[in-house]
Each structure stands twice: as structure tokens, then as C-alpha cells.
Tab-separated table of C-alpha atoms and ligand atoms in Angstrom:
chain	number	residue	atom	x	y	z
A	1	MET	CA	88.958	164.976	117.087
A	2	LEU	CA	89.503	166.162	120.617
A	3	PRO	CA	88.793	169.757	121.655
A	4	ASP	CA	91.808	172.044	122.154
A	5	LEU	CA	93.975	171.347	125.218
A	6	PHE	CA	92.834	167.678	125.438
A	7	SER	CA	95.122	164.755	124.592
A	8	PHE	CA	95.433	160.976	124.959
A	9	GLY	CA	98.470	159.117	126.281
A	10	VAL	CA	99.722	156.118	128.215
A	11	MET	CA	99.145	156.673	131.932
A	12	GLN	CA	101.897	157.522	134.332
A	13	ASP	CA	102.017	155.901	137.769
A	14	HIS	CA	100.265	158.725	139.609
A	15	GLU	CA	97.501	158.799	136.966
A	16	ALA	CA	96.875	155.058	137.289
A	17	ASP	CA	96.638	155.595	141.066
A	18	GLU	CA	94.087	158.353	140.493
A	19	LEU	CA	92.005	156.124	138.196
A	20	ASN	CA	92.115	153.484	140.902
A	21	ASP	CA	90.771	156.052	143.380
A	22	TRP	CA	87.915	156.878	140.997
A	23	ALA	CA	87.147	153.146	140.717
A	24	LYS	CA	86.884	153.006	144.520
A	25	LYS	CA	84.442	155.915	144.457
A	26	GLU	CA	82.349	154.090	141.826
A	27	GLY	CA	82.099	151.234	144.356
A	28	TRP	CA	83.998	148.806	142.132
A	29	ASN	CA	86.265	147.783	145.011
A	30	PRO	CA	89.507	147.226	143.072
A	31	GLY	CA	92.030	144.676	144.278
A	32	LEU	CA	94.893	146.340	146.147
A	33	SER	CA	97.474	145.190	143.594
A	34	ASP	CA	95.360	144.548	140.467
A	35	GLN	CA	96.443	147.705	138.721
A	36	ILE	CA	100.137	147.094	139.494
A	37	VAL	CA	99.974	143.536	138.146
A	38	ALA	CA	98.227	144.667	134.959
A	39	ARG	CA	100.616	147.529	134.298
A	40	GLN	CA	103.693	145.426	134.915
A	41	PHE	CA	102.335	142.849	132.473
A	42	ASP	CA	101.424	145.437	129.824
A	43	ARG	CA	103.059	148.856	130.145
A	44	GLU	CA	100.554	150.347	127.673
A	45	ALA	CA	97.460	148.931	129.328
A	46	PHE	CA	96.259	152.170	130.917
A	47	ILE	CA	95.198	155.120	128.783
A	48	ALA	CA	94.712	158.688	129.999
A	49	LEU	CA	92.564	161.475	128.656
A	50	ARG	CA	94.199	164.689	129.809
A	51	LYS	CA	93.274	168.338	129.711
A	52	ASN	CA	96.605	170.117	129.715
A	53	ASN	CA	98.431	167.844	132.147
A	54	GLU	CA	95.425	166.980	134.258
A	55	LEU	CA	93.760	163.559	134.161
A	56	VAL	CA	90.094	163.885	133.216
A	57	GLY	CA	89.333	160.309	132.107
A	58	GLY	CA	90.881	156.914	131.655
A	59	GLY	CA	90.565	153.205	131.139
A	60	SER	CA	92.508	150.020	130.607
A	61	ILE	CA	93.120	148.160	127.341
A	62	ILE	CA	95.182	145.148	128.286
A	63	SER	CA	96.706	143.082	125.473
A	64	TYR	CA	97.430	139.421	126.155
A	65	ASP	CA	100.489	139.211	123.911
A	66	GLY	CA	98.468	140.513	120.960
A	67	LEU	CA	96.208	137.444	121.007
A	68	TYR	CA	93.291	138.797	123.052
A	69	GLY	CA	92.398	142.189	124.485
A	70	PHE	CA	90.227	143.322	127.376
A	71	MET	CA	88.832	146.804	128.067
A	72	GLY	CA	87.991	147.944	131.589
A	73	LEU	CA	88.031	150.709	134.194
A	74	PHE	CA	86.358	153.191	131.834
A	75	ILE	CA	85.785	156.304	133.967
A	76	MET	CA	85.458	160.023	133.298
A	77	ARG	CA	86.130	162.512	136.060
A	78	VAL	CA	82.710	163.529	137.375
A	79	ASP	CA	82.939	167.166	136.239
A	80	TYR	CA	83.779	166.155	132.647
A	81	ARG	CA	80.920	163.704	132.095
A	82	GLY	CA	78.042	164.148	129.653
A	83	GLN	CA	80.020	166.262	127.138
A	84	GLY	CA	80.817	163.567	124.594
A	85	LEU	CA	84.383	163.146	125.875
A	86	GLY	CA	83.783	159.645	127.267
A	87	ALA	CA	82.664	158.427	123.841
A	88	LYS	CA	85.854	159.831	122.282
A	89	LEU	CA	88.013	158.198	124.951
A	90	TRP	CA	86.250	154.846	124.548
A	91	CYS	CA	86.601	154.834	120.738
A	92	TYR	CA	90.254	155.840	121.006
A	93	ARG	CA	90.939	153.020	123.480
A	94	ARG	CA	89.112	150.467	121.342
A	95	ASP	CA	90.972	151.496	118.177
A	96	ARG	CA	94.320	151.664	119.945
A	97	LEU	CA	93.778	148.178	121.349
A	98	ILE	CA	92.728	146.827	117.926
A	99	GLY	CA	95.971	148.262	116.574
A	100	ARG	CA	97.968	146.359	119.202
A	101	LEU	CA	96.319	142.992	118.525
A	102	GLN	CA	96.622	140.434	115.774
A	103	SER	CA	93.929	140.933	113.140
A	104	THR	CA	91.903	137.893	114.250
A	105	ALA	CA	92.126	138.630	117.992
A	106	ALA	CA	88.921	139.199	119.958
A	107	ILE	CA	88.356	141.889	122.592
A	108	GLY	CA	86.293	141.304	125.723
A	109	MET	CA	84.764	143.597	128.297
A	110	ASP	CA	82.446	143.570	131.303
A	111	GLY	CA	80.322	146.688	130.933
A	112	VAL	CA	77.665	148.150	133.187
A	113	PHE	CA	74.226	147.206	131.872
A	114	ASN	CA	73.015	150.696	131.045
A	115	MET	CA	76.011	151.305	128.757
A	116	ALA	CA	75.581	148.016	126.830
A	117	PRO	CA	73.685	149.688	123.929
A	118	PHE	CA	76.595	152.134	123.516
A	119	TYR	CA	79.135	149.304	123.438
A	120	ALA	CA	76.932	147.399	120.970
A	121	ARG	CA	77.016	150.411	118.671
A	122	GLY	CA	80.806	150.257	119.034
A	123	GLY	CA	80.945	146.715	117.649
A	124	PHE	CA	80.522	144.521	120.752
A	125	SER	CA	77.943	141.745	121.191
A	126	LEU	CA	76.456	140.513	124.430
A	127	ALA	CA	77.644	137.032	125.441
A	128	HIS	CA	76.094	136.684	128.902
A	129	ARG	CA	75.895	138.462	132.250
A	130	ASP	CA	78.617	138.215	134.895
A	131	LEU	CA	76.955	138.607	138.287
A	132	ARG	CA	78.638	139.781	141.470
A	133	TYR	CA	77.637	137.962	144.655
A	134	GLU	CA	78.828	139.215	148.020
A	135	GLY	CA	78.518	138.720	151.742
A	136	ILE	CA	80.540	137.934	154.828
A	137	ALA	CA	82.974	135.063	154.395
A	138	LYS	CA	82.383	131.859	156.300
A	139	GLY	CA	83.378	128.330	155.370
A	140	TYR	CA	85.246	125.244	156.486
A	141	LYS	CA	88.719	124.174	155.444
A	142	SER	CA	88.549	121.108	153.226
A	143	SER	CA	91.153	118.378	153.757
A	144	GLU	CA	91.440	118.035	149.957
A	145	VAL	CA	92.994	121.416	149.197
A	146	ARG	CA	96.666	122.142	148.620
A	147	VAL	CA	98.204	125.581	149.011
A	148	LEU	CA	98.783	127.060	145.574
A	149	ASN	CA	102.351	128.132	146.357
A	150	ASN	CA	103.315	124.491	146.873
A	151	ILE	CA	102.346	123.255	143.440
A	152	PRO	CA	104.492	123.641	140.310
A	153	PHE	CA	103.519	126.759	138.380
A	154	GLU	CA	103.629	124.849	135.076
A	155	THR	CA	100.822	122.581	136.351
A	156	LEU	CA	98.637	125.496	137.347
A	157	ASP	CA	99.414	127.357	134.131
A	158	ALA	CA	98.401	124.369	131.999
A	159	TYR	CA	95.063	124.212	133.833
A	160	ASP	CA	94.548	127.975	133.584
A	161	LYS	CA	95.069	127.819	129.807
A	162	LYS	CA	91.996	125.603	129.480
A	163	HIS	CA	89.840	128.278	131.125
A	164	PHE	CA	90.956	131.543	129.525
A	165	PRO	CA	90.666	132.383	125.822
A	166	VAL	CA	94.464	132.622	125.350
A	167	PRO	CA	97.581	131.675	127.351
A	168	ARG	CA	98.441	134.314	129.978
A	169	SER	CA	101.303	132.699	131.897
A	170	ALA	CA	103.134	135.853	133.004
A	171	PHE	CA	99.899	137.572	133.996
A	172	ILE	CA	98.536	134.712	136.066
A	173	LYS	CA	101.916	134.111	137.716
A	174	ALA	CA	101.937	137.730	138.921
A	175	TRP	CA	98.209	137.632	139.809
A	176	ILE	CA	98.570	134.666	142.165
A	177	SER	CA	101.706	136.183	143.693
A	178	GLN	CA	100.104	139.493	144.715
A	179	PRO	CA	100.733	140.434	148.350
A	180	GLY	CA	98.053	138.944	150.596
A	181	VAL	CA	96.688	136.484	148.014
A	182	MET	CA	95.470	133.114	149.234
A	183	GLY	CA	95.129	130.252	146.803
A	184	TYR	CA	94.127	126.614	146.894
A	185	ALA	CA	94.118	123.798	144.360
A	186	ILE	CA	92.765	120.254	144.340
A	187	PHE	CA	94.334	117.229	142.670
A	188	LYS	CA	92.611	113.941	141.780
A	189	HIS	CA	94.781	111.017	140.643
A	190	ASP	CA	97.720	113.424	140.302
A	191	HIS	CA	95.795	115.779	138.008
A	192	LEU	CA	94.903	119.341	138.909
A	193	VAL	CA	91.097	119.567	138.830
A	194	GLY	CA	90.500	123.041	140.196
A	195	TYR	CA	92.064	126.135	141.662
A	196	GLY	CA	90.959	129.431	143.115
A	197	VAL	CA	92.380	132.545	144.724
A	198	ALA	CA	91.178	135.277	147.071
A	199	ARG	CA	92.906	138.645	146.905
A	200	PRO	CA	92.710	141.633	149.244
A	201	CYS	CA	90.700	144.548	147.889
A	202	HIS	CA	89.876	148.098	148.910
A	203	GLN	CA	87.176	146.468	151.062
A	204	GLY	CA	87.578	142.843	152.080
A	205	TYR	CA	88.458	140.254	149.435
A	206	LYS	CA	87.475	139.144	145.962
A	207	ILE	CA	87.553	135.588	144.736
A	208	GLY	CA	88.899	135.222	141.202
A	209	PRO	CA	89.624	133.189	139.339
A	210	LEU	CA	87.877	130.042	140.579
A	211	PHE	CA	88.007	127.262	138.008
A	212	ALA	CA	86.968	123.680	138.772
A	213	ASP	CA	86.015	120.471	136.986
A	214	SER	CA	82.904	119.993	139.148
A	215	THR	CA	80.756	121.825	141.656
A	216	ASP	CA	82.003	119.602	144.509
A	217	ILE	CA	85.580	120.609	143.735
A	218	ALA	CA	84.621	124.289	143.439
A	219	GLU	CA	82.812	124.025	146.777
A	220	SER	CA	85.866	122.614	148.568
A	221	ILE	CA	88.117	125.346	147.189
A	222	LEU	CA	85.647	128.169	147.796
A	223	SER	CA	84.843	126.966	151.287
A	224	SER	CA	88.540	126.753	152.174
A	225	LEU	CA	89.172	130.276	150.870
A	226	LEU	CA	86.163	131.604	152.802
A	227	ALA	CA	87.424	129.880	155.958
A	228	GLU	CA	90.769	131.611	155.467
A	229	ILE	CA	89.147	135.072	155.282
A	230	LYS	CA	86.348	134.345	157.740
A	231	GLY	CA	84.409	137.439	158.799
A	232	GLU	CA	85.683	139.605	155.917
A	233	LYS	CA	83.514	141.081	153.171
A	234	VAL	CA	83.881	138.900	150.070
A	235	GLN	CA	82.808	139.248	146.439
A	236	ILE	CA	82.742	136.708	143.624
A	237	ASP	CA	81.959	137.432	139.950
A	238	ILE	CA	80.084	134.545	138.334
A	239	PRO	CA	79.116	133.946	134.696
A	240	GLU	CA	75.316	133.652	134.840
A	241	PRO	CA	75.166	130.607	132.507
A	242	ASN	CA	76.913	128.627	135.250
A	243	GLN	CA	73.811	128.146	137.381
A	244	SER	CA	75.630	125.700	139.689
A	245	ALA	CA	78.074	128.463	140.560
A	246	LEU	CA	75.250	130.870	141.418
A	247	LYS	CA	73.672	128.221	143.644
A	248	LEU	CA	77.006	127.518	145.305
A	249	ALA	CA	77.473	131.205	146.140
A	250	THR	CA	73.934	131.326	147.544
A	251	ASN	CA	74.656	128.277	149.699
A	252	PHE	CA	77.489	130.225	151.326
A	253	GLY	CA	75.098	133.088	152.138
A	254	LEU	CA	76.301	135.380	149.354
A	255	VAL	CA	73.726	137.542	147.546
A	256	GLU	CA	73.657	139.254	144.166
A	257	SER	CA	74.839	142.862	144.478
A	258	PHE	CA	75.979	144.043	141.023
A	259	GLY	CA	76.475	142.769	137.537
A	260	CYS	CA	78.022	143.413	134.160
A	261	ALA	CA	77.330	142.573	130.547
A	262	ARG	CA	80.145	140.372	129.202
A	263	MET	CA	80.563	141.519	125.631
A	264	TYR	CA	82.967	140.577	122.852
A	265	ARG	CA	84.159	142.108	119.641
A	266	GLY	CA	85.182	139.352	117.233
A	267	ASN	CA	85.276	135.622	117.755
A	268	VAL	CA	86.620	134.754	121.166
A	269	ASN	CA	88.123	131.307	121.748
A	270	PRO	CA	85.514	129.296	123.680
A	271	VAL	CA	86.073	128.428	127.343
A	272	PRO	CA	84.189	125.771	129.378
A	273	ILE	CA	81.853	128.162	131.171
A	274	LYS	CA	80.372	125.413	133.362
A	275	ASN	CA	83.821	125.132	134.991
A	276	ILE	CA	84.150	128.872	135.621
A	277	TYR	CA	82.912	129.602	139.133
A	278	SER	CA	84.427	133.089	139.147
A	279	VAL	CA	86.042	135.152	136.422
A	280	THR	CA	89.485	136.562	137.225
A	281	SER	CA	88.215	140.159	137.311
A	282	TYR	CA	85.740	142.514	135.653
A	283	GLU	CA	88.656	144.694	134.606
A	284	PHE	CA	91.056	142.243	132.951
A	285	GLY	CA	88.872	139.328	131.894
B	301	LIG	C1	80.476	155.986	131.408
B	301	LIG	C2	81.247	157.285	131.337
B	301	LIG	C3	82.737	156.988	131.237
B	301	LIG	C4	80.790	158.033	130.080
B	301	LIG	O1	81.510	159.229	129.971
B	301	LIG	P1	80.797	160.559	129.433
B	301	LIG	O2	81.844	161.555	129.113
B	301	LIG	O3	79.744	160.964	130.369
B	301	LIG	O4	80.161	159.978	128.103
B	301	LIG	P2	79.609	160.745	126.832
B	301	LIG	O5	78.989	162.048	127.213
B	301	LIG	O6	80.671	160.786	125.786
B	301	LIG	O7	78.529	159.699	126.401
B	301	LIG	C5	78.947	158.453	125.859
B	301	LIG	C6	77.779	157.554	125.696
B	301	LIG	O8	77.485	156.970	126.948
B	301	LIG	C7	76.108	157.092	127.200
B	301	LIG	N1	75.968	157.236	128.646
B	301	LIG	C8	76.702	157.996	129.465
B	301	LIG	N2	76.294	157.846	130.729
B	301	LIG	C9	75.295	156.945	130.694
B	301	LIG	C10	74.443	156.393	131.661
B	301	LIG	N3	74.562	156.688	132.975
B	301	LIG	N4	73.527	155.514	131.270
B	301	LIG	C11	73.391	155.182	129.974
B	301	LIG	N5	74.157	155.683	129.003
B	301	LIG	C12	75.086	156.560	129.364
B	301	LIG	C13	75.692	158.323	126.450
B	301	LIG	O9	74.316	158.256	126.131
B	301	LIG	C14	76.537	158.250	125.212
B	301	LIG	O10	75.983	157.410	124.230
B	301	LIG	P3	75.625	157.989	122.776
B	301	LIG	O11	76.834	158.715	122.334
B	301	LIG	O12	75.346	156.798	121.967
B	301	LIG	O13	74.455	158.870	123.034
B	301	LIG	C15	80.972	158.186	132.569
B	301	LIG	O14	79.594	158.433	132.664
B	301	LIG	C16	81.464	157.574	133.862
B	301	LIG	O15	82.613	157.753	134.236
B	301	LIG	N6	80.560	156.840	134.569
B	301	LIG	C17	80.916	156.155	135.801
B	301	LIG	C18	81.788	154.936	135.528
B	301	LIG	C19	81.107	153.955	134.606
B	301	LIG	O16	79.969	153.557	134.788
B	301	LIG	N7	81.858	153.513	133.577
B	301	LIG	C20	81.395	152.543	132.611
B	301	LIG	C21	81.825	151.189	133.023
B	301	LIG	S1	81.425	149.957	131.818
């Protein structure tokens, strides 16, 4: 039960913008168009906690066509923290998302480490850590890469499906078409063997996703993206079990700066983590 004057609802545009501003203040460095892509894909993905008509907390609960959910961007306005309201908002979001998913669908999240015990009490189990590496971009352009825009979307989509728990064609199509996105793919013997994108963020760029069949392929794609954004701040979010990916980031001069606990509720479809050199985002999986 919420106290008087408080209510939950689907966010309006200006509220989603405000949540995005709070995310900037938290230092999460959201992508310039991430929120727009997510909301166009799932109109009910962003949930507001309001007092009267004022936004006091929020978070996302994206549903991938009812097959998989992801919770992110959980933030309370600073002056409303520590009063038990965040817990109410989180439980409401979790239950609302469960209600929008098929009964067997899993939910994922990347939570800050100190909140992991709270999420565990809410039914989530730790899978691994996703570590953020960052630095100033520098790399060389590989002769192997092809610009993502020039390859058939169906080919990319088929490859993406092998690296995400459920198909997300419409989402990934919009994600790689964001303004300012740069993307590269590599083919071997006419087969796509890796792709990655860099997108403009509040500060600099983030890489994500970066999927590849081998570290050499990931290196060529990452290096080409870093060459493209040379001199800019860059961040990449790497599943810790992929030690080759951590080493690759280190080789490009990037250092660990932040991290999250990847947690799941339910049985998530397995993905080949050794081929995941960067998750798509901490917010949407
Ligand atoms: C996390 C946040 C949304 C919680 O909102 P809140 O209204 O302060 O939360 P509540 O008072 O309802 O407390 C909820 C739970 O979170 C825990 N918690 C809150 N802040 C915490 C912190 N900094 N470290 C560890 N636990 C914390 C509380 O102990 C409580 O757990 P309990 O009910 O089992 O005791 C709020 O602190 C916030 O906006 N923080 C900055 C953004 C952030 O880190 N979001 C989480 C991303 S995964």
C-alpha cells in the first residue's frame, strides 16, 4: 500500500526525460537515444512513482514480447529516499513485469552491488558480475570490418538471436539505427562471425553490444570502433566470466570503473558468454 497522495503509472515523455536526467546525475551516462528506443519498443517500459502529479521515483521494466523481461534505471528522487518508498516501487515494478510476461519467462537485471541482497530477497539470484571498463578511445581500423548499415538486417538479427536470451528483432533494429551509432561486422566464408556498435552517450560513447566468435574477431571490431571515436571517452560493459574480453579491454588501455551484479529471476535461456565482449546495456539487458 502506498501512502496517501502517491500513485504508480506508466511514464509520460517528460517524466522519462526527468528519469534520464537523474541517471546522468548518478553517473550512469545513459546513451542519448537509449530511452527513446526502449519506449518506442515497449510503451509500458517506464514506470513512475508520483506524489500528486510530481515524479518522485521511477524505473524501467522492458518486456521482450512477453518472453523475457529486464528491470533497470531504478532511481528515487534524492529527497524521497530512505523512507521505504523505493522498496514499494521496486516490488510494484517486478510484479507488474511478471504480469506482462509468459509464466515461464525469466527477468534479468544489472543491479549495483550494495543492493544485491535486497534484490535477492525479492527473488533474484546472482549470475555473475558485469564490469564497466572505460578510458579514452584509440585503435586502428581493421581491413576486415564491414559497416553494419551495408549488411542485410536479417543476417545480423540471426546472429544477435544466438547471443540474447530471446529474439529482439525490432529492438535491435532500432538500437543500431540510433542517431550517431557506428557499427561494424566481420564475415568469414560468407558467415557473420561478430558485430559491435558504439553509441553516443551523455559523455562520450558506450560500446554495446559486442558479440564475436573469437577474441581476434572481437579485437578487430572493437579496435575499428575505437578508431572511429578516437579521443572520446568510451565505456564497455563486460561479463566477468569472459576473461578474454577483460584482457582485450585492458590491452586498449581501458580500466575498470564500475560494475553491476547480473541477477535473474527464473530460468533464463543460456547465451554463449565467452562470445559476449560487451552486453547491450545495463538498463535493457
Ligand atoms: C536504490 C534506491 C532506488 C532505493 O530507494 P529508497 O526509497 O531509498 O529505498 P527504501 O528506503 O525503500 O529501501 C529499499 C531497500 O534498499 C536498501 N538500500 C537503500 N539504499 C541502499 C544503499 N545505498 N545501500 C544498500 N542498501 C540500500 C534498503 O536497506 C532497503 O532494503 P530493506 O528493505 O531490505 O531494508 C535509492 O536509494 C536510489 O535512487 N539510489 C540511487 C540509484 C541507485 O543506486 N539505484 C539502484 C540501481 S540497481
